[in-house]
CSV table of C-alpha atoms in Angstrom, one decimal:
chain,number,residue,atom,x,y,z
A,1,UNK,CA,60.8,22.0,-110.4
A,2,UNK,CA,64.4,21.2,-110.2
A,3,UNK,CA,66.8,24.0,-109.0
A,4,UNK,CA,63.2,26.3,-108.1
A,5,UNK,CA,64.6,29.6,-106.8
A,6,UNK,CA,63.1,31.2,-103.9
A,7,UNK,CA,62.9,35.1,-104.6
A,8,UNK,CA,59.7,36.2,-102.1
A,9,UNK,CA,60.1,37.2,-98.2
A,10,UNK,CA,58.4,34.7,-96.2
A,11,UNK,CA,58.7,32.9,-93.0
A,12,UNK,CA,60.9,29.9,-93.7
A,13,UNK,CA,58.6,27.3,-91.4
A,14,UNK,CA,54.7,27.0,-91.8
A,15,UNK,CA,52.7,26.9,-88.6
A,16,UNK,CA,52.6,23.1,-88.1
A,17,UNK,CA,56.6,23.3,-88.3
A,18,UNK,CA,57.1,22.0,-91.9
A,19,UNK,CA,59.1,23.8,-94.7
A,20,UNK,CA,57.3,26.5,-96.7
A,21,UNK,CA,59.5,26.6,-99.9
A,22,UNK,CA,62.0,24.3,-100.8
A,23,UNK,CA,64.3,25.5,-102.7
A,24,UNK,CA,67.1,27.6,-102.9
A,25,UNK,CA,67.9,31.4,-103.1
A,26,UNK,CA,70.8,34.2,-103.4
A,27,UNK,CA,70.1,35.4,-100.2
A,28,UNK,CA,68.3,34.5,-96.7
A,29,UNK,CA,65.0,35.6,-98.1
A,30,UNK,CA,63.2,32.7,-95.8
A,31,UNK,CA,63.2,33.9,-92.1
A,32,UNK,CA,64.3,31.9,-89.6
A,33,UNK,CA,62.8,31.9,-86.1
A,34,UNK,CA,63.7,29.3,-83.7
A,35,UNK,CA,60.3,29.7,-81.6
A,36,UNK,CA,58.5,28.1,-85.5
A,37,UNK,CA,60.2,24.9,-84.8
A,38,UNK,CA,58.1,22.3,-83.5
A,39,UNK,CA,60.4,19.8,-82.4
A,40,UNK,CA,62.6,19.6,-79.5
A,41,UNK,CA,65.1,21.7,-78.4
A,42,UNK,CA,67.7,18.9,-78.3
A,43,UNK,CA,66.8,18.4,-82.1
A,44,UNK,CA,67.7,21.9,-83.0
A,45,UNK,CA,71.0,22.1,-84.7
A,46,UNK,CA,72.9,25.7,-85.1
A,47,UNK,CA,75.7,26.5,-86.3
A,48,UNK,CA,78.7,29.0,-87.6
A,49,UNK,CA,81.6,27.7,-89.6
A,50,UNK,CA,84.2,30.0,-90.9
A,51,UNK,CA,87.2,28.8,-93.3
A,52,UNK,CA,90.1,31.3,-94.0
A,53,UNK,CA,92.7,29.7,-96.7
A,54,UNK,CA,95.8,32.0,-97.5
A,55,UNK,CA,97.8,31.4,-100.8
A,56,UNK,CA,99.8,33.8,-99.5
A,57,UNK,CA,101.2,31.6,-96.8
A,58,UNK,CA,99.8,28.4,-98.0
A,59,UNK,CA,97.9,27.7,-94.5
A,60,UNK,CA,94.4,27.4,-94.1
A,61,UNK,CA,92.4,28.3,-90.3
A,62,UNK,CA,88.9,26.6,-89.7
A,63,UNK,CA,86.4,28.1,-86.6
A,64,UNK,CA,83.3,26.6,-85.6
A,65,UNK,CA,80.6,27.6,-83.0
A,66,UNK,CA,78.0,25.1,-82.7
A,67,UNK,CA,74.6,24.5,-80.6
A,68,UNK,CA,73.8,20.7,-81.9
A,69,UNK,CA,71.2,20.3,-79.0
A,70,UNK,CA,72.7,17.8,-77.2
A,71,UNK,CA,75.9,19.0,-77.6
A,72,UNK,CA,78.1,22.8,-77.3
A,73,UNK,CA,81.1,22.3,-79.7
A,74,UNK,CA,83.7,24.4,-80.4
A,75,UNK,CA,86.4,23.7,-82.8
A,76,UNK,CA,89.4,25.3,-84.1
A,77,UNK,CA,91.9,24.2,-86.6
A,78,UNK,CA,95.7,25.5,-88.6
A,79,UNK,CA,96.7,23.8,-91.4
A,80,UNK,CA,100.2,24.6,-92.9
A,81,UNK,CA,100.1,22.8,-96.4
A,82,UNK,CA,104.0,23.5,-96.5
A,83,UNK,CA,104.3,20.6,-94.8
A,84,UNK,CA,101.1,19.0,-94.7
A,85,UNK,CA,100.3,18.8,-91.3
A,86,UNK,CA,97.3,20.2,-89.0
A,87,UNK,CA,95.7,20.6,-85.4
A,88,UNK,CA,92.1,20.9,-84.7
A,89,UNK,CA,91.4,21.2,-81.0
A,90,UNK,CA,87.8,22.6,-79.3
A,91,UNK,CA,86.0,22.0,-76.3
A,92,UNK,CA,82.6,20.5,-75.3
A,93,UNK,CA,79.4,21.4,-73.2
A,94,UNK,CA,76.4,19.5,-72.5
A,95,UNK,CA,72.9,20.5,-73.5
A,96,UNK,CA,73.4,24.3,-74.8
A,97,UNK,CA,69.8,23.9,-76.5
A,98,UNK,CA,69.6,27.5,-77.4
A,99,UNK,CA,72.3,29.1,-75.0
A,100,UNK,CA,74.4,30.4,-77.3
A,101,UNK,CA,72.1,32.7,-78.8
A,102,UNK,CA,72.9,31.7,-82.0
A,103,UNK,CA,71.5,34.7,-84.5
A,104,UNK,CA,68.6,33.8,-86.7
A,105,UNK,CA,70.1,35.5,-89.6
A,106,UNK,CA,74.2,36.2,-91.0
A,107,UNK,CA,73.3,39.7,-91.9
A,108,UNK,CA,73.1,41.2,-87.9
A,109,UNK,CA,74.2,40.0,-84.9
A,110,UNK,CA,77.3,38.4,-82.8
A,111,UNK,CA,78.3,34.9,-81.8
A,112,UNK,CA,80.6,34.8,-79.0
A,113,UNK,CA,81.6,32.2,-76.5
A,114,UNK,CA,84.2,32.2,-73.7
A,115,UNK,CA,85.3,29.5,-71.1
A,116,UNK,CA,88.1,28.9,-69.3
A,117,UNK,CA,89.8,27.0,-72.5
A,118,UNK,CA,89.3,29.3,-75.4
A,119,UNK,CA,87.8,32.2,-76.7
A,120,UNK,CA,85.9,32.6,-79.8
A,121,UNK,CA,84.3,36.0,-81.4
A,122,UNK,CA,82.3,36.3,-85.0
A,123,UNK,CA,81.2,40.4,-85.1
A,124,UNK,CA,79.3,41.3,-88.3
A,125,UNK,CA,79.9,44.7,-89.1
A,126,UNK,CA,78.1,46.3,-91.8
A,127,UNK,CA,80.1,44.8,-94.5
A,128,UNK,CA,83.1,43.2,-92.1
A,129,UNK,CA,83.4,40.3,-90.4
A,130,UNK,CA,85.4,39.8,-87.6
A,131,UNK,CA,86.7,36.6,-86.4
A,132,UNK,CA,88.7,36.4,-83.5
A,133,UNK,CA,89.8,33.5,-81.6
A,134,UNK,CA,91.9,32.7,-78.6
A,135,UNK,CA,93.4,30.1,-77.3
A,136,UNK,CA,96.2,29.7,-75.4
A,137,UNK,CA,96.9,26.1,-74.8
A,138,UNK,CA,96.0,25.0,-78.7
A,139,UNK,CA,98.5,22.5,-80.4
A,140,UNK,CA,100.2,21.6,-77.0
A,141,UNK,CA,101.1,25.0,-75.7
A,142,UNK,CA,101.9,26.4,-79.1
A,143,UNK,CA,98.9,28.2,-79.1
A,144,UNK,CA,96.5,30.7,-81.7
A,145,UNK,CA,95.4,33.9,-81.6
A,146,UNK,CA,93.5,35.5,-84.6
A,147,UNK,CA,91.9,38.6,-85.3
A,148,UNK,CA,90.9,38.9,-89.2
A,149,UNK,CA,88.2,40.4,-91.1
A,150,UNK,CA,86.5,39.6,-93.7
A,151,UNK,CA,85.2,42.1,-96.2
A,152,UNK,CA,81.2,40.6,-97.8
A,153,UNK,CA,80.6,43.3,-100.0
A,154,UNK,CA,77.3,42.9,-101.9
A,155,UNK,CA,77.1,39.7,-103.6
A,156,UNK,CA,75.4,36.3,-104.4
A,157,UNK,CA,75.5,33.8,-102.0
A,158,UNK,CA,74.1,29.7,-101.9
A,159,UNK,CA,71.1,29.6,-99.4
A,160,UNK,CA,69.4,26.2,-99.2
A,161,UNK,CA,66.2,24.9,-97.5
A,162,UNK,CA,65.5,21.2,-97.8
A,163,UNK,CA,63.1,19.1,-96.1
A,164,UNK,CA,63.5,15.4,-94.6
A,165,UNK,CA,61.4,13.0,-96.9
A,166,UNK,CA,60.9,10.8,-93.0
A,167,UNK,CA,60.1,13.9,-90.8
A,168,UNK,CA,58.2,16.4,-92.6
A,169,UNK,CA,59.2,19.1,-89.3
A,170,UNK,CA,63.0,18.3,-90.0
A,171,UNK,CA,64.4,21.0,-92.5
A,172,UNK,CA,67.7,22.5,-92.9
A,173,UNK,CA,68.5,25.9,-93.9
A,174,UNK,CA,72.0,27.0,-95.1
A,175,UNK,CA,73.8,29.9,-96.4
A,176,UNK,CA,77.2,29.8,-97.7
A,177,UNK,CA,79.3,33.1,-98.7
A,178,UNK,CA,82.2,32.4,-100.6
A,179,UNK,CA,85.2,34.7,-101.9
A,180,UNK,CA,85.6,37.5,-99.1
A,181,UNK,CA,88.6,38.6,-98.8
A,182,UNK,CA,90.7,38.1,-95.8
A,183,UNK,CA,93.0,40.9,-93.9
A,184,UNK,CA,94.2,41.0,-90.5
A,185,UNK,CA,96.6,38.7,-89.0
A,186,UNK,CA,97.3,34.8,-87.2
A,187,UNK,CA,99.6,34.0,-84.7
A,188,UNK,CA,100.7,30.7,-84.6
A,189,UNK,CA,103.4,29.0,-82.2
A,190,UNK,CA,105.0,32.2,-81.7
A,191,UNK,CA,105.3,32.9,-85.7
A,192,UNK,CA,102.6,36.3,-87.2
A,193,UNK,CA,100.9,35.3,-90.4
A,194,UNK,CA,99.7,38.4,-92.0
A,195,UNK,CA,97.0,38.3,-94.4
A,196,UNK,CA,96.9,39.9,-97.9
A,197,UNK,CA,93.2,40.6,-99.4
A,198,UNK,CA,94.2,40.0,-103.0
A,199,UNK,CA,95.7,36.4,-102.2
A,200,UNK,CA,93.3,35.3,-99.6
A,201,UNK,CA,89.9,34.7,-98.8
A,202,UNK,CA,87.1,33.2,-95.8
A,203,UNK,CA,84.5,32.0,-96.4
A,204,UNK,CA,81.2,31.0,-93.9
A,205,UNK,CA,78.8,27.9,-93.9
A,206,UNK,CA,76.2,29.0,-91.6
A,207,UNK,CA,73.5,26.6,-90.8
A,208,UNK,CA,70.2,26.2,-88.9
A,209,UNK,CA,67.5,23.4,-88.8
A,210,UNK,CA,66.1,20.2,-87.5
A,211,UNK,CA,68.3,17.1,-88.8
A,212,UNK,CA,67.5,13.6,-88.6
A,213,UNK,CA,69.4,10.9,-86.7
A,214,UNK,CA,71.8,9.7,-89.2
A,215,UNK,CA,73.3,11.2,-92.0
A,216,UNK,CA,75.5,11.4,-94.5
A,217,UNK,CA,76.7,14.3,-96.0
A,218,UNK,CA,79.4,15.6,-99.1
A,219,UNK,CA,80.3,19.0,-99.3
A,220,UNK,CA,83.2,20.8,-101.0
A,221,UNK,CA,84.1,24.5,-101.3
A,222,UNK,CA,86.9,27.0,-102.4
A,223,UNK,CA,87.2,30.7,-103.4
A,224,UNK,CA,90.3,32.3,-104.7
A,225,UNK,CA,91.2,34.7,-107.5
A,226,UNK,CA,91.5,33.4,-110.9
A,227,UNK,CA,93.5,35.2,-113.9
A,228,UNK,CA,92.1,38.8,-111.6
A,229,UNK,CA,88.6,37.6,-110.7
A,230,UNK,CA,87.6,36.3,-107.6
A,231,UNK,CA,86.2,32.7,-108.4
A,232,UNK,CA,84.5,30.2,-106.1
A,233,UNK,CA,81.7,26.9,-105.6
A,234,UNK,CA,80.0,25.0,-103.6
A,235,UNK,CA,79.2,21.9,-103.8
A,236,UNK,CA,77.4,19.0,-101.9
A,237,UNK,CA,74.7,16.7,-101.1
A,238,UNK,CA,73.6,14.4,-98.6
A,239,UNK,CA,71.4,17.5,-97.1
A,240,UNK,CA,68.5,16.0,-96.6
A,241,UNK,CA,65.9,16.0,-99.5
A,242,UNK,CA,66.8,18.1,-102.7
A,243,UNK,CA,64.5,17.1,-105.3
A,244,UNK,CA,63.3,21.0,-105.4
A,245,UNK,CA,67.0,22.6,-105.4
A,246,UNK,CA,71.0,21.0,-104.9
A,247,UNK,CA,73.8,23.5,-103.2
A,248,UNK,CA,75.6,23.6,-106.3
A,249,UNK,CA,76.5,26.8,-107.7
A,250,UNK,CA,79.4,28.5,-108.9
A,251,UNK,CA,80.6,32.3,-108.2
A,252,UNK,CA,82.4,34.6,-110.5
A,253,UNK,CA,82.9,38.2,-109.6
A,254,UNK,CA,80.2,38.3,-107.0
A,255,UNK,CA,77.4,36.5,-109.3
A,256,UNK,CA,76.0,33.1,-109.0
A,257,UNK,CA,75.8,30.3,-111.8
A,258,UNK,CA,73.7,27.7,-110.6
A,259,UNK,CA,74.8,24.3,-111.7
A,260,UNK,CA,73.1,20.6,-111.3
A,261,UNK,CA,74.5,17.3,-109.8
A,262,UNK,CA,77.5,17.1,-108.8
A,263,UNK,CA,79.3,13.5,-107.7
A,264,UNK,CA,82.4,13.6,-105.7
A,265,UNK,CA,84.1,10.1,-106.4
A,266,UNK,CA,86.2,9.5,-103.3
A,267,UNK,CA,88.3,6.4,-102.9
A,268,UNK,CA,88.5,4.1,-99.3
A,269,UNK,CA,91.4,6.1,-98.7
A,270,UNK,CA,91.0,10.1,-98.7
A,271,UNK,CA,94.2,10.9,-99.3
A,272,UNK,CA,94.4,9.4,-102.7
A,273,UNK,CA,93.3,11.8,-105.9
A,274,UNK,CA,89.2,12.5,-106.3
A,275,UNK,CA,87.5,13.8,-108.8
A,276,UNK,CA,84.4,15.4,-109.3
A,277,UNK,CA,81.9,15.6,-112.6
A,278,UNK,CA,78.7,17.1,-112.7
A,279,UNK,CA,75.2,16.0,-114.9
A,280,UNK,CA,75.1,18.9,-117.2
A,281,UNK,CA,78.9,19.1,-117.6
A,282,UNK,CA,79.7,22.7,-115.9
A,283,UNK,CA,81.8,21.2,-113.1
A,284,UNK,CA,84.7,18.8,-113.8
A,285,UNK,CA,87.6,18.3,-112.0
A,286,UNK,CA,90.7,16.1,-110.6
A,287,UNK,CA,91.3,17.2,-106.7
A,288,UNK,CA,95.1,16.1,-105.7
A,289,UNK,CA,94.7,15.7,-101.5
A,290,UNK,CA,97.5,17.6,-99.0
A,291,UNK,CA,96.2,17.0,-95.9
A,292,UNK,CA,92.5,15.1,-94.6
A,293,UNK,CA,91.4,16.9,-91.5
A,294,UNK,CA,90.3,14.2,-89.9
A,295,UNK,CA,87.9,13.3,-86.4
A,296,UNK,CA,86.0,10.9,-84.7
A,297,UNK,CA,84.1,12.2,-81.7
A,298,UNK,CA,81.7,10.2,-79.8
A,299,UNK,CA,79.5,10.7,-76.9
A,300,UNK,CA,78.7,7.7,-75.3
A,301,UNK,CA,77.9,5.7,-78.8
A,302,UNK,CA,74.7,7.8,-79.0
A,303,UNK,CA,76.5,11.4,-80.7
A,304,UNK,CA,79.0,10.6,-83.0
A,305,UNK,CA,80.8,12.5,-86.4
A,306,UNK,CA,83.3,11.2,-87.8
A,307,UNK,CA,84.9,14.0,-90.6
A,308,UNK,CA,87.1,13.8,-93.5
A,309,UNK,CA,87.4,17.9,-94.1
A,310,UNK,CA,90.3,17.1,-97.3
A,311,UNK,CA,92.1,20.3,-98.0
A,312,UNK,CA,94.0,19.9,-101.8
A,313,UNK,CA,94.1,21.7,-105.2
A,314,UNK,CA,91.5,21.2,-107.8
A,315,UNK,CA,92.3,21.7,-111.6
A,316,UNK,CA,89.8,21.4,-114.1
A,317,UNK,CA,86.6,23.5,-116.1
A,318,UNK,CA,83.6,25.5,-114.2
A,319,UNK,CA,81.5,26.8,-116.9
A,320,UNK,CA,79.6,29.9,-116.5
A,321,UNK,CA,75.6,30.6,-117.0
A,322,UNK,CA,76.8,32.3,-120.6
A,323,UNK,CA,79.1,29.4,-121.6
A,324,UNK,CA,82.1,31.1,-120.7
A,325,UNK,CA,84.3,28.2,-119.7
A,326,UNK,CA,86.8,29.0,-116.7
A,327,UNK,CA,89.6,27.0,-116.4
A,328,UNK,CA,91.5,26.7,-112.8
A,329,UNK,CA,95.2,24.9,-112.0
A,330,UNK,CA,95.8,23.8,-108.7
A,331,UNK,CA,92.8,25.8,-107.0
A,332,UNK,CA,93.6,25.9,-103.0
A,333,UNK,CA,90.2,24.6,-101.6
A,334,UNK,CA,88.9,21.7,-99.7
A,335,UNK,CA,85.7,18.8,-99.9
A,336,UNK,CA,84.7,16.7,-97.3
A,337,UNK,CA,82.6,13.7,-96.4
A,338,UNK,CA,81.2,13.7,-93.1
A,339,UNK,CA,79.0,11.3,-91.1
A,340,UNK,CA,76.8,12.1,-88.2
A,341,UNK,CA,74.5,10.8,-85.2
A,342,UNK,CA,73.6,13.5,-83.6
């Protein structure tokens, strides 16, 4: 069944290491345990990815925490879309494979990592979350510090479990929470951003699973306020297999209208307009590129991504489970195309 929603409490995994329930749900209903997996540990991907985009200011700040097996990688970025320009700077370790304790659910539990480069904190508390970052030598010197919460007050969220069609124990599980708005503050060469609730918003892609060698993936998200509603998506493919359920769904005052296919047509060079149109007609929009957060990182030829995270606006219809048709004008947000080896 297309789009089948998963509603029942269950472990995610079976015992020989395959997926349960494909499908998606409105909340992390599937538990995750790390010991289910039976592949290993340097197949194992983990990770936390938290974007914070201020209309306020008209910046944007990305953190990631990520145990990919092989590979520790953190990554931090600040985009000023004044003057479209960005930084994204991290660091690397070698074979973490589970050493970052990586929670098996958003709902409890911290991730924190320090070396001698940066710090990064995410703290979930109760309904906060609390990102904190620093890093004194980012940008050349300029350095960032952050300390910002995020208030997830009850709500839908995306949750997605695919399987691999060629590995039936590689899954991925994912959880995106859109539209929680952002306080606290960002300090950027020497200048203090403060953030405002009302005008700005995080958001959190939190994944777990067993990927394949190769892949390509498309993903695209925003959440913002629109005419005094708080309004968001996701959107994406390239997840592995979704025959049961896609990760496209649209949120609207804390509820979720689950959409179908949704094609991003991208041309050769990112920076030029996109737009996106979806199979049943609820998603259709023109994206007008600022600034593609771009990286190639490779390991030796054997790890590699290579990212195009493009941050623009997006104007166009989203139309709601009731027909209600919402139209947005140059929506802050960003969609991406990534490819990995890992």
């Amino acid at each position: 069944m297309r789009n089948h929603e998963v509603t029942e409490n269950k472990p995610l995994l079976n015992p020989d290491g395959s997926l349960r329930e494909p499908g998606w749900s409105r909340s992390l209903v599937q538990i995750y345990n790390r010991n289910d997996i039976k592949k290993r540990k340097t197949r194992i991907k983990e990770w936390d990815y938290y974007s914070v985009i201020s209309n306020k200011h008209n910046i944007a700040v990305c953190f990631t925490v990520s145990d990919l097996g092989y590979l520790e990688l953190e990554s931090v970025s600040f985009l000023d879309f004044n003057v479209a320009k960005e930084h994204t700077e991290g660091s690397m370790g070698a074979f973490p494979m589970g050493k970052l304790n990586m929670p098996p659910t958003s709902e409890v539990g911290d991730v924190k990592m320090k070396n001698k480069k940066l710090a990064i904190e995410f703290l979930v508390r109760g309904n906060k979350r609390i990102l904190r970052c620093d890093f004194p030598e980012f940008d050349g010197g300029k350095g960032i510090k952050a300390n910002i919460t995020l208030t997830n007050d009850p709500q839908d969220t995306m949750v997605i479990a695919t399987p691999w069609a060629e590995d039936k124990k590689a899954f991925y599980y994912n959880q995106k929470i859109n539209c929680m708005p952002a306080s606290g503050k960002v300090e950027y060469d020497g200048k203090i951003y403060e953030l405002c609730p009302e005008t700005d918003f995080g958001g959190l892609d939190w994944g777990r699973g067993v990927w394949t060698y190769d892949n390509v993936w498309y993903w695209g998200s925003g959440s913002g306020n629109v005419d005094g509603h708080r309004f968001g998506f996701n959107i994406g493919y390239g997840f592995g297999d979704t025959k049961a359920a896609s990760e496209n769904i649209i949120f609207y005052d804390g509820k979720a209208h689950k959409i179908d296919d949704v094609t991003f047509n991208i041309s050769e060079n990112y920076t030029d307009p996109w737009t996106f149109t979806s199979s049943d007609g609820r998603f259709e929009m023109d994206f007008v590129p600022i600034i593609d957060r771009n990286d190639f990182t490779s390991v030796c030829g054997l790890i590699e991504t290579d990212q195009h995270q493009v941050f623009g606006r997006m104007t166009g219809k989203a139309v709601l489970d009731d027909g209600t048709v919402i139209e947005i004008k140059d929506f802050l947000c960003f969609a991406e195309k990534v490819h990995n080896k890992y």
